[in-house]
């Protein structure tokens, strides 16, 4: 969506390495930032989200960081595994989605 | 099962026809969003309803319309279908405000 820009569009990493996806947003009122994972032919699933009153949130191998001043937030996946291969979407509080990042984890 | 139910799962129809896609939100969710996802494309926001009223509109064609009923289920109507309308159509629901949104499994529409 035009309100949320997402980079990179594709990302290939070696199994065990880290993957980082960045998104920038334009709406200053945005206070909630979810990340969705979509496997081929399936529905997007919420994997982690962050609210604007915190700068970082972790859930096992997944973390999200938020920089409100710069208006950007990032998804970090550590110790990547083949099952992490999917398309990842960021969004803002109005559920305007970024264009998606296709992540491929090479075994 | 996400709790958001979309029917039908698959739909094949001819150009020029009209179809209706249905979405039942999770119990207690008041907000419904509709999205279109073409092959290898992102999630294009179409329209949002909250408690029966249209809340936001995205890139929805004039040939498309939607509504949310008193029982909170929503329908997306697609008319004068074209080949380019072939896509996955998702709905998502939430309680509203800053809550996590949950997607249904989608309806795959194929226009031939």
Short mmCIF file of C-alpha atoms in Angstrom, two decimals:
data_model
loop_
_atom_site.label_atom_id
_atom_site.label_comp_id
_atom_site.label_asym_id
_atom_site.label_seq_id
_atom_site.Cartn_x
_atom_site.Cartn_y
_atom_site.Cartn_z
CA UNK A 1 0.00 0.00 0.00
CA UNK A 2 1.09 3.56 -0.57
CA UNK A 3 1.15 4.26 3.15
CA UNK A 4 3.62 1.48 3.90
CA UNK A 5 6.80 0.73 1.97
CA UNK A 6 8.53 -2.60 2.41
CA UNK A 7 12.05 -3.71 1.47
CA UNK A 8 13.49 -5.89 0.12
CA UNK A 9 10.99 -7.52 -2.22
CA UNK A 10 12.95 -10.78 -2.18
CA UNK A 11 15.42 -12.18 0.33
CA UNK A 12 17.43 -15.37 0.10
CA UNK A 13 19.34 -16.55 3.16
CA UNK A 14 21.31 -19.60 4.15
CA UNK A 15 19.67 -21.79 6.77
CA UNK A 16 20.80 -20.66 10.20
CA UNK A 17 21.46 -17.07 9.12
CA UNK A 18 19.31 -14.07 10.05
CA UNK A 19 16.77 -12.29 7.88
CA UNK A 20 15.73 -8.66 8.25
CA UNK A 21 12.81 -6.96 6.54
CA UNK A 22 12.22 -3.21 6.85
CA UNK A 23 9.09 -1.14 6.48
CA UNK A 24 8.49 2.59 6.58
CA UNK A 25 5.17 4.27 7.19
CA UNK A 26 3.83 7.75 6.56
CA UNK A 27 0.87 8.12 8.90
CA UNK A 28 2.06 9.74 12.13
CA UNK A 29 -1.07 8.55 13.88
CA UNK A 30 -0.15 4.93 13.29
CA UNK A 31 0.26 3.16 16.63
CA UNK A 32 0.06 -0.51 15.77
CA UNK A 33 2.22 -2.52 13.39
CA UNK A 34 1.48 -6.17 12.64
CA UNK A 35 3.52 -8.62 10.59
CA UNK A 36 1.92 -11.41 8.61
CA UNK A 37 3.37 -14.57 7.10
CA UNK A 38 1.73 -16.08 4.03
CA UNK A 39 2.60 -19.49 2.69
CA UNK A 40 1.74 -20.29 -0.91
CA UNK A 41 -2.01 -20.48 -1.47
CA UNK A 42 -2.81 -19.94 2.20
CA UNK A 43 -4.15 -17.10 4.27
CA UNK A 44 -1.90 -14.48 5.83
CA UNK A 45 -1.26 -15.28 9.47
CA UNK A 46 -0.29 -12.82 12.16
CA UNK A 47 3.13 -13.74 13.52
CA UNK A 48 3.99 -10.75 15.68
CA UNK A 49 2.83 -7.21 16.28
CA UNK A 50 4.06 -4.16 18.12
CA UNK A 51 2.34 -1.13 19.57
CA UNK A 52 3.87 2.32 19.53
CA UNK A 53 4.52 2.44 23.27
CA UNK A 54 7.37 -0.09 22.99
CA UNK A 55 10.52 -0.16 20.88
CA UNK A 56 11.05 -3.91 20.58
CA UNK A 57 9.15 -7.14 20.98
CA UNK A 58 10.44 -10.71 20.80
CA UNK A 59 8.80 -14.06 20.33
CA UNK A 60 11.31 -16.92 20.17
CA UNK A 61 13.23 -16.49 16.88
CA UNK A 62 11.17 -13.52 15.73
CA UNK A 63 11.55 -9.92 16.84
CA UNK A 64 10.16 -6.59 15.71
CA UNK A 65 11.73 -3.20 16.34
CA UNK A 66 10.05 0.16 15.99
CA UNK A 67 11.61 3.59 15.47
CA UNK A 68 8.83 6.11 15.75
CA UNK A 69 11.08 9.09 15.07
CA UNK A 70 12.22 7.67 11.75
CA UNK A 71 8.83 6.05 11.10
CA UNK A 72 10.17 2.63 10.37
CA UNK A 73 9.86 -0.84 11.83
CA UNK A 74 11.66 -4.07 11.08
CA UNK A 75 11.13 -7.81 11.35
CA UNK A 76 14.11 -9.89 12.43
CA UNK A 77 14.17 -13.67 12.05
CA UNK A 78 17.14 -15.41 13.64
CA UNK A 79 18.43 -18.95 13.05
CA UNK A 80 16.30 -19.25 9.93
CA UNK A 81 14.84 -22.63 9.02
CA UNK A 82 13.37 -23.93 5.73
CA UNK A 83 9.85 -23.55 7.15
CA UNK A 84 10.45 -19.80 7.43
CA UNK A 85 10.28 -19.63 3.63
CA UNK A 86 7.15 -17.61 2.83
CA UNK A 87 5.97 -14.14 1.90
CA UNK A 88 6.04 -11.67 4.78
CA UNK A 89 3.87 -8.57 4.90
CA UNK A 90 4.05 -5.59 7.21
CA UNK A 91 1.07 -3.33 7.83
CA UNK A 92 0.04 -0.25 9.75
CA UNK A 93 -2.89 0.25 12.12
CA UNK A 94 -5.29 0.77 9.23
CA UNK A 95 -4.16 -2.55 7.81
CA UNK A 96 -2.50 -0.93 4.81
CA UNK A 97 -0.03 -3.58 3.73
CA UNK A 98 3.45 -3.34 2.38
CA UNK A 99 4.12 -5.02 -0.97
CA UNK A 100 5.53 -8.13 0.67
CA UNK A 101 8.93 -9.82 0.93
CA UNK A 102 9.47 -13.30 -0.46
CA UNK A 103 11.89 -15.04 1.89
CA UNK A 104 13.68 -18.17 0.72
CA UNK A 105 15.76 -20.12 3.20
CA UNK A 106 18.38 -22.27 1.46
CA UNK A 107 19.17 -25.58 3.10
CA UNK B 1 -9.29 -22.66 11.88
CA UNK B 2 -8.97 -18.89 12.27
CA UNK B 3 -12.60 -18.37 13.19
CA UNK B 4 -13.19 -16.27 10.08
CA UNK B 5 -15.27 -18.23 7.58
CA UNK B 6 -15.29 -17.51 3.87
CA UNK B 7 -17.50 -19.22 1.34
CA UNK B 8 -17.21 -20.54 -1.25
CA UNK B 9 -13.57 -21.67 -1.21
CA UNK B 10 -13.43 -21.89 -4.99
CA UNK B 11 -15.54 -20.29 -7.68
CA UNK B 12 -15.27 -20.60 -11.45
CA UNK B 13 -17.45 -18.38 -13.57
CA UNK B 14 -17.60 -16.81 -17.01
CA UNK B 15 -16.83 -13.27 -18.05
CA UNK B 16 -19.75 -10.91 -17.68
CA UNK B 17 -21.26 -12.83 -14.79
CA UNK B 18 -21.93 -11.73 -11.21
CA UNK B 19 -20.84 -13.50 -8.04
CA UNK B 20 -21.22 -13.02 -4.31
CA UNK B 21 -18.51 -13.87 -1.81
CA UNK B 22 -19.43 -14.32 1.83
CA UNK B 23 -17.49 -13.70 5.02
CA UNK B 24 -18.47 -14.49 8.60
CA UNK B 25 -16.18 -12.75 11.10
CA UNK B 26 -14.92 -14.23 14.35
CA UNK B 27 -17.40 -14.13 17.17
CA UNK B 28 -17.34 -10.68 18.73
CA UNK B 29 -15.48 -8.99 15.87
CA UNK B 30 -17.23 -5.91 14.53
CA UNK B 31 -14.85 -4.94 11.73
CA UNK B 32 -14.53 -6.69 8.37
CA UNK B 33 -11.95 -5.94 5.70
CA UNK B 34 -11.91 -7.23 2.13
CA UNK B 35 -8.72 -7.75 0.14
CA UNK B 36 -7.89 -8.86 -3.38
CA UNK B 37 -4.69 -10.79 -4.07
CA UNK B 38 -3.83 -11.50 -7.69
CA UNK B 39 -1.15 -14.01 -8.66
CA UNK B 40 2.22 -13.02 -7.21
CA UNK B 41 0.75 -9.75 -6.03
CA UNK B 42 0.34 -8.14 -2.66
CA UNK B 43 -2.81 -7.61 -0.66
CA UNK B 44 -4.89 -4.86 -2.24
CA UNK B 45 -7.32 -3.32 0.22
CA UNK B 46 -10.85 -3.06 -1.15
CA UNK B 47 -13.20 -1.95 1.61
CA UNK B 48 -13.79 -2.01 5.36
CA UNK B 49 -17.01 -2.20 7.35
CA UNK B 50 -17.47 -1.61 11.05
CA UNK B 51 -20.66 -2.68 12.77
CA UNK B 52 -22.67 -2.43 9.59
CA UNK B 53 -21.29 0.83 8.28
CA UNK B 54 -18.69 1.46 5.61
CA UNK B 55 -15.57 2.74 7.33
CA UNK B 56 -12.92 2.96 4.62
CA UNK B 57 -12.61 2.40 0.92
CA UNK B 58 -9.56 1.37 -1.04
CA UNK B 59 -9.03 0.60 -4.70
CA UNK B 60 -12.43 -0.98 -5.19
CA UNK B 61 -13.83 -0.97 -8.70
CA UNK B 62 -17.30 0.44 -9.37
CA UNK B 63 -18.30 -3.04 -10.55
CA UNK B 64 -17.65 -4.28 -7.01
CA UNK B 65 -19.79 -3.58 -3.97
CA UNK B 66 -20.04 -4.86 -0.44
CA UNK B 67 -22.20 -4.69 2.64
CA UNK B 68 -22.21 -5.84 6.23
CA UNK B 69 -25.44 -7.20 7.64
CA UNK B 70 -26.91 -6.84 11.16
CA UNK B 71 -25.51 -10.26 12.12
CA UNK B 72 -22.10 -8.83 11.08
CA UNK B 73 -21.45 -11.17 8.20
CA UNK B 74 -20.34 -9.42 5.03
CA UNK B 75 -20.80 -10.02 1.33
CA UNK B 76 -18.65 -8.84 -1.54
CA UNK B 77 -20.48 -8.60 -4.86
CA UNK B 78 -18.48 -8.67 -8.08
CA UNK B 79 -20.33 -7.95 -11.31
CA UNK B 80 -19.56 -7.77 -15.05
CA UNK B 81 -16.62 -10.01 -14.31
CA UNK B 82 -13.47 -9.76 -16.40
CA UNK B 83 -10.55 -12.15 -16.76
CA UNK B 84 -8.43 -9.79 -14.68
CA UNK B 85 -10.74 -10.22 -11.71
CA UNK B 86 -9.39 -13.72 -11.22
CA UNK B 87 -7.71 -13.63 -7.81
CA UNK B 88 -7.83 -14.75 -4.21
CA UNK B 89 -10.26 -12.67 -2.20
CA UNK B 90 -9.64 -12.53 1.52
CA UNK B 91 -11.63 -11.06 4.32
CA UNK B 92 -10.19 -10.26 7.71
CA UNK B 93 -11.95 -9.37 10.93
CA UNK B 94 -11.08 -7.63 14.15
CA UNK B 95 -12.79 -6.19 17.17
CA UNK B 96 -11.75 -2.78 15.92
CA UNK B 97 -9.13 -0.34 17.00
CA UNK B 98 -5.62 -1.60 17.57
CA UNK B 99 -6.32 -5.31 17.71
CA UNK B 100 -4.85 -8.15 15.71
CA UNK B 101 -6.68 -8.88 12.53
CA UNK B 102 -7.42 -12.46 11.52
CA UNK B 103 -7.82 -13.58 7.95
CA UNK B 104 -10.16 -16.14 6.52
CA UNK B 105 -8.90 -18.83 4.16
CA UNK B 106 -9.99 -16.90 1.12
CA UNK B 107 -12.13 -17.49 -1.96
CA UNK B 108 -10.28 -18.32 -5.14
CA UNK B 109 -12.18 -16.79 -8.04
CA UNK B 110 -11.39 -17.91 -11.56
CA UNK B 111 -13.03 -16.05 -14.43
CA UNK B 112 -12.92 -17.91 -17.75
#
